[in-house]
Amino acid sequence: MKSKYINLKDNQNYEKIKEPAQAIKQGNLVLFPTETVYGIGANALDEKAVKKIYEAKGRASDNPLIAHISNLEMLKKLVTEIGEREKKLIEKFWPGPLTIIFNKSNIVPNIITAGLETVAIRMPSNEIAKRLIEYSGVPIAAPSANISGKPSGTIVEDILEELDGKVEYIIDGGMVDIGLESTVIRVIDGKVHILRPGKITKEDIESLGIEVEIEKQILGKYEEGEKVLSPGIKYKHYAPNTKCILVYSNNNEKMVEKINEVSNEKNAVILCRTSNLEKYNATNKLAMGNTLEEICNNIFTLLRKVDKYNAEIVLIEGVQKDGLGLAIMNRLLRACAYNYIEIEE
Ligand code: TXA
Ligand code: MG
């Protein structure tokens, strides 16, 4: 069966969200937009419904989900306490692309936390997401919309083929705003640990006078058996089937030179800044945009495109690893299975 499709791309008929909200209440799945990426949602308090998410995505059962809420009353019911630092973060960044880990209350089913004592919570700012939660009256558990391992969906066209029929409703809100998943943090001993980098950066959090530590696995490879604060780090993600190599230098000309050198010997696809497009000899080139925001917007769609070229290799330009660049490099390193060349200035 095909999913029921609701078009909210070019109109604001938000009344239409009431039907899928009903479906959530009844224990079914709904694909919906958030400001970061699309999500596959289910009633977070309904164990059977949440199980359907894991089935639809083919997701490992030890990888927990984020509960999405639309008001602070919902938050209070899901957690045991809200610390001072968490209160500051909520005030500054919610609704928005920040996921906070809390100690879970008894009403949170084990299936959404994959058995952990903590639960990840986010209040999205996207109008459709907000209303879907509000109309259904329950917190919505939602992972990124993609089959496990694939790039997250930022536009319905990219994920229609793999998810059509696996959810009751598809709400199409057009292209998302940000294009990368939320920043995931946890406060430990007064310090914010960034478990997954995103639009809310280390610098943004530090501006509140809070100390921040970036988990080392964000830019390094996860080694089998290693202790992790976020189970998601263990799994292959975002990688195309074609071998990808990430190349970066603070010196743009050196980066271009290296990519040309590698691609000259191979049938390659190049993902580069729009401003560098002309500098490459290869025939297959895809523009990522110029600013970090544009790269976020385009990167998942482009990673989904590269396999269509049947190339031997995909060469991807890196970016500087701070601010929003850290989030981009985290996703790209994983897409490239940590095949990374960095050239000194
Ligand atoms: O932007 C987003 O966060 C999107 C949209 C739909 O909201 N959602 C999303 O969900 O990216 P997902 O399931 O693809 O990623 C959730 C990440 C995973 O890496 C998971 O391991 C981590 O959050 N996570 C969830 N609960 C956790 C917990 N209790 N402790 C540590 N990490 C947790
Ligand atoms: Mg995901």
PDB file of N, CA and C in Angstrom, residues 55-107:
ATOM      1  N   GLU A  55      11.510  -1.253  12.628  1.00  0.00           N
ATOM      2  CA  GLU A  55      11.294  -2.155  11.483  1.00  0.00           C
ATOM      3  C   GLU A  55      11.379  -1.400  10.160  1.00  0.00           C
ATOM      4  N   ALA A  56      10.718  -0.238  10.104  1.00  0.00           N
ATOM      5  CA  ALA A  56      10.682   0.530   8.849  1.00  0.00           C
ATOM      6  C   ALA A  56      12.086   0.954   8.422  1.00  0.00           C
ATOM      7  N   LYS A  57      12.928   1.303   9.401  1.00  0.00           N
ATOM      8  CA  LYS A  57      14.273   1.797   9.084  1.00  0.00           C
ATOM      9  C   LYS A  57      15.313   0.700   8.971  1.00  0.00           C
ATOM     10  N   GLY A  58      14.993  -0.482   9.540  1.00  0.00           N
ATOM     11  CA  GLY A  58      16.002  -1.526   9.642  1.00  0.00           C
ATOM     12  C   GLY A  58      17.076  -1.076  10.611  1.00  0.00           C
ATOM     13  N   ARG A  59      16.644  -0.449  11.702  1.00  0.00           N
ATOM     14  CA  ARG A  59      17.583   0.153  12.650  1.00  0.00           C
ATOM     15  C   ARG A  59      17.950  -0.821  13.762  1.00  0.00           C
ATOM     16  N   ALA A  60      19.228  -0.795  14.192  1.00  0.00           N
ATOM     17  CA  ALA A  60      19.689  -1.653  15.288  1.00  0.00           C
ATOM     18  C   ALA A  60      18.915  -1.303  16.548  1.00  0.00           C
ATOM     19  N   SER A  61      18.488  -2.324  17.309  1.00  0.00           N
ATOM     20  CA  SER A  61      17.624  -2.068  18.458  1.00  0.00           C
ATOM     21  C   SER A  61      18.387  -1.439  19.621  1.00  0.00           C
ATOM     22  N   ASP A  62      19.735  -1.380  19.555  1.00  0.00           N
ATOM     23  CA  ASP A  62      20.469  -0.715  20.646  1.00  0.00           C
ATOM     24  C   ASP A  62      20.776   0.745  20.333  1.00  0.00           C
ATOM     25  N   ASN A  63      20.134   1.280  19.297  1.00  0.00           N
ATOM     26  CA  ASN A  63      20.348   2.694  18.954  1.00  0.00           C
ATOM     27  C   ASN A  63      19.087   3.488  19.296  1.00  0.00           C
ATOM     28  N   PRO A  64      19.125   4.272  20.395  1.00  0.00           N
ATOM     29  CA  PRO A  64      17.912   4.923  20.904  1.00  0.00           C
ATOM     30  C   PRO A  64      17.400   6.068  20.032  1.00  0.00           C
ATOM     31  N   LEU A  65      16.148   6.464  20.283  1.00  0.00           N
ATOM     32  CA  LEU A  65      15.491   7.496  19.473  1.00  0.00           C
ATOM     33  C   LEU A  65      15.312   8.788  20.262  1.00  0.00           C
ATOM     34  N   ILE A  66      15.080   9.870  19.535  1.00  0.00           N
ATOM     35  CA  ILE A  66      14.805  11.169  20.162  1.00  0.00           C
ATOM     36  C   ILE A  66      13.289  11.328  20.312  1.00  0.00           C
ATOM     37  N   ALA A  67      12.849  11.779  21.505  1.00  0.00           N
ATOM     38  CA  ALA A  67      11.432  12.111  21.700  1.00  0.00           C
ATOM     39  C   ALA A  67      11.254  13.593  21.407  1.00  0.00           C
ATOM     40  N   HIS A  68      10.317  13.914  20.506  1.00  0.00           N
ATOM     41  CA  HIS A  68      10.064  15.299  20.118  1.00  0.00           C
ATOM     42  C   HIS A  68       8.851  15.828  20.879  1.00  0.00           C
ATOM     43  N   ILE A  69       8.991  17.006  21.467  1.00  0.00           N
ATOM     44  CA  ILE A  69       7.912  17.568  22.278  1.00  0.00           C
ATOM     45  C   ILE A  69       7.540  18.951  21.765  1.00  0.00           C
ATOM     46  N   SER A  70       6.353  19.446  22.206  1.00  0.00           N
ATOM     47  CA  SER A  70       5.936  20.775  21.751  1.00  0.00           C
ATOM     48  C   SER A  70       5.763  21.749  22.902  1.00  0.00           C
ATOM     49  N   ASN A  71       5.913  21.275  24.142  1.00  0.00           N
ATOM     50  CA  ASN A  71       5.849  22.201  25.281  1.00  0.00           C
ATOM     51  C   ASN A  71       6.578  21.604  26.481  1.00  0.00           C
ATOM     52  N   LEU A  72       6.833  22.435  27.479  1.00  0.00           N
ATOM     53  CA  LEU A  72       7.653  22.000  28.609  1.00  0.00           C
ATOM     54  C   LEU A  72       6.907  21.067  29.563  1.00  0.00           C
ATOM     55  N   GLU A  73       5.574  21.081  29.505  1.00  0.00           N
ATOM     56  CA  GLU A  73       4.798  20.126  30.322  1.00  0.00           C
ATOM     57  C   GLU A  73       5.151  18.694  29.909  1.00  0.00           C
ATOM     58  N   MET A  74       5.268  18.502  28.601  1.00  0.00           N
ATOM     59  CA  MET A  74       5.639  17.169  28.086  1.00  0.00           C
ATOM     60  C   MET A  74       7.005  16.767  28.609  1.00  0.00           C
ATOM     61  N   LEU A  75       7.928  17.738  28.606  1.00  0.00           N
ATOM     62  CA  LEU A  75       9.297  17.454  29.062  1.00  0.00           C
ATOM     63  C   LEU A  75       9.269  16.956  30.502  1.00  0.00           C
ATOM     64  N   LYS A  76       8.544  17.675  31.359  1.00  0.00           N
ATOM     65  CA  LYS A  76       8.525  17.346  32.789  1.00  0.00           C
ATOM     66  C   LYS A  76       8.066  15.922  33.038  1.00  0.00           C
ATOM     67  N   LYS A  77       7.152  15.454  32.197  1.00  0.00           N
ATOM     68  CA  LYS A  77       6.643  14.083  32.392  1.00  0.00           C
ATOM     69  C   LYS A  77       7.650  13.016  31.982  1.00  0.00           C
ATOM     70  N   LEU A  78       8.567  13.382  31.083  1.00  0.00           N
ATOM     71  CA  LEU A  78       9.468  12.363  30.512  1.00  0.00           C
ATOM     72  C   LEU A  78      10.784  12.211  31.275  1.00  0.00           C
ATOM     73  N   VAL A  79      11.083  13.187  32.143  1.00  0.00           N
ATOM     74  CA  VAL A  79      12.406  13.183  32.789  1.00  0.00           C
ATOM     75  C   VAL A  79      12.276  13.224  34.310  1.00  0.00           C
ATOM     76  N   THR A  80      13.379  12.868  35.015  1.00  0.00           N
ATOM     77  CA  THR A  80      13.320  12.896  36.482  1.00  0.00           C
ATOM     78  C   THR A  80      13.621  14.288  37.022  1.00  0.00           C
ATOM     79  N   GLU A  81      14.558  14.999  36.365  1.00  0.00           N
ATOM     80  CA  GLU A  81      14.819  16.373  36.785  1.00  0.00           C
ATOM     81  C   GLU A  81      15.445  17.171  35.650  1.00  0.00           C
ATOM     82  N   ILE A  82      15.329  18.493  35.776  1.00  0.00           N
ATOM     83  CA  ILE A  82      15.911  19.379  34.760  1.00  0.00           C
ATOM     84  C   ILE A  82      16.947  20.251  35.460  1.00  0.00           C
ATOM     85  N   GLY A  83      18.224  20.016  35.159  1.00  0.00           N
ATOM     86  CA  GLY A  83      19.319  20.732  35.819  1.00  0.00           C
ATOM     87  C   GLY A  83      19.410  22.192  35.389  1.00  0.00           C
ATOM     88  N   GLU A  84      20.224  22.950  36.126  1.00  0.00           N
ATOM     89  CA  GLU A  84      20.379  24.384  35.847  1.00  0.00           C
ATOM     90  C   GLU A  84      20.927  24.638  34.438  1.00  0.00           C
ATOM     91  N   ARG A  85      21.947  23.866  34.050  1.00  0.00           N
ATOM     92  CA  ARG A  85      22.543  24.070  32.724  1.00  0.00           C
ATOM     93  C   ARG A  85      21.523  23.743  31.629  1.00  0.00           C
ATOM     94  N   GLU A  86      20.800  22.642  31.841  1.00  0.00           N
ATOM     95  CA  GLU A  86      19.788  22.252  30.859  1.00  0.00           C
ATOM     96  C   GLU A  86      18.731  23.362  30.721  1.00  0.00           C
ATOM     97  N   LYS A  87      18.356  23.966  31.870  1.00  0.00           N
ATOM     98  CA  LYS A  87      17.354  25.053  31.821  1.00  0.00           C
ATOM     99  C   LYS A  87      17.854  26.209  30.959  1.00  0.00           C
ATOM    100  N   LYS A  88      19.133  26.558  31.131  1.00  0.00           N
ATOM    101  CA  LYS A  88      19.721  27.641  30.333  1.00  0.00           C
ATOM    102  C   LYS A  88      19.690  27.307  28.845  1.00  0.00           C
ATOM    103  N   LEU A  89      20.057  26.052  28.532  1.00  0.00           N
ATOM    104  CA  LEU A  89      20.103  25.633  27.121  1.00  0.00           C
ATOM    105  C   LEU A  89      18.708  25.665  26.506  1.00  0.00           C
ATOM    106  N   ILE A  90      17.725  25.199  27.279  1.00  0.00           N
ATOM    107  CA  ILE A  90      16.344  25.173  26.791  1.00  0.00           C
ATOM    108  C   ILE A  90      15.861  26.585  26.496  1.00  0.00           C
ATOM    109  N   GLU A  91      16.145  27.487  27.450  1.00  0.00           N
ATOM    110  CA  GLU A  91      15.695  28.862  27.288  1.00  0.00           C
ATOM    111  C   GLU A  91      16.282  29.499  26.030  1.00  0.00           C
ATOM    112  N   LYS A  92      17.547  29.193  25.774  1.00  0.00           N
ATOM    113  CA  LYS A  92      18.230  29.818  24.644  1.00  0.00           C
ATOM    114  C   LYS A  92      17.915  29.128  23.299  1.00  0.00           C
ATOM    115  N   PHE A  93      17.869  27.800  23.301  1.00  0.00           N
ATOM    116  CA  PHE A  93      17.867  27.099  22.003  1.00  0.00           C
ATOM    117  C   PHE A  93      16.578  26.359  21.632  1.00  0.00           C
ATOM    118  N   TRP A  94      15.616  26.261  22.530  1.00  0.00           N
ATOM    119  CA  TRP A  94      14.358  25.589  22.180  1.00  0.00           C
ATOM    120  C   TRP A  94      13.275  26.604  21.910  1.00  0.00           C
ATOM    121  N   PRO A  95      12.365  26.379  20.975  1.00  0.00           N
ATOM    122  CA  PRO A  95      12.405  25.277  20.011  1.00  0.00           C
ATOM    123  C   PRO A  95      13.558  25.473  19.016  1.00  0.00           C
ATOM    124  N   GLY A  96      14.199  24.358  18.633  1.00  0.00           N
ATOM    125  CA  GLY A  96      15.302  24.457  17.692  1.00  0.00           C
ATOM    126  C   GLY A  96      16.118  23.183  17.614  1.00  0.00           C
ATOM    127  N   PRO A  97      17.235  23.245  16.868  1.00  0.00           N
ATOM    128  CA  PRO A  97      17.986  22.024  16.524  1.00  0.00           C
ATOM    129  C   PRO A  97      18.947  21.529  17.606  1.00  0.00           C
ATOM    130  N   LEU A  98      18.485  21.488  18.849  1.00  0.00           N
ATOM    131  CA  LEU A  98      19.315  20.980  19.944  1.00  0.00           C
ATOM    132  C   LEU A  98      18.589  19.843  20.659  1.00  0.00           C
ATOM    133  N   THR A  99      19.254  18.691  20.755  1.00  0.00           N
ATOM    134  CA  THR A  99      18.700  17.537  21.484  1.00  0.00           C
ATOM    135  C   THR A  99      19.468  17.395  22.789  1.00  0.00           C
ATOM    136  N   ILE A 100      18.712  17.296  23.880  1.00  0.00           N
ATOM    137  CA  ILE A 100      19.336  17.200  25.207  1.00  0.00           C
ATOM    138  C   ILE A 100      19.026  15.830  25.821  1.00  0.00           C
ATOM    139  N   ILE A 101      20.060  15.219  26.414  1.00  0.00           N
ATOM    140  CA  ILE A 101      19.875  13.918  27.075  1.00  0.00           C
ATOM    141  C   ILE A 101      19.542  14.145  28.562  1.00  0.00           C
ATOM    142  N   PHE A 102      18.480  13.507  29.035  1.00  0.00           N
ATOM    143  CA  PHE A 102      18.054  13.608  30.442  1.00  0.00           C
ATOM    144  C   PHE A 102      17.955  12.203  31.045  1.00  0.00           C
ATOM    145  N   ASN A 103      17.881  12.145  32.383  1.00  0.00           N
ATOM    146  CA  ASN A 103      17.522  10.869  33.006  1.00  0.00           C
ATOM    147  C   ASN A 103      16.032  10.653  32.787  1.00  0.00           C
ATOM    148  N   LYS A 104      15.659   9.471  32.370  1.00  0.00           N
ATOM    149  CA  LYS A 104      14.264   9.241  31.961  1.00  0.00           C
ATOM    150  C   LYS A 104      13.356   8.922  33.145  1.00  0.00           C
ATOM    151  N   SER A 105      12.088   9.288  32.991  1.00  0.00           N
ATOM    152  CA  SER A 105      11.093   8.914  34.001  1.00  0.00           C
ATOM    153  C   SER A 105      10.536   7.538  33.655  1.00  0.00           C
ATOM    154  N   ASN A 106       9.684   7.025  34.557  1.00  0.00           N
ATOM    155  CA  ASN A 106       9.153   5.660  34.357  1.00  0.00           C
ATOM    156  C   ASN A 106       8.200   5.517  33.180  1.00  0.00           C
ATOM    157  N   ILE A 107       7.610   6.623  32.737  1.00  0.00           N
ATOM    158  CA  ILE A 107       6.632   6.473  31.638  1.00  0.00           C
ATOM    159  C   ILE A 107       7.311   6.285  30.271  1.00  0.00           C
TER     160      ILE A 107
END
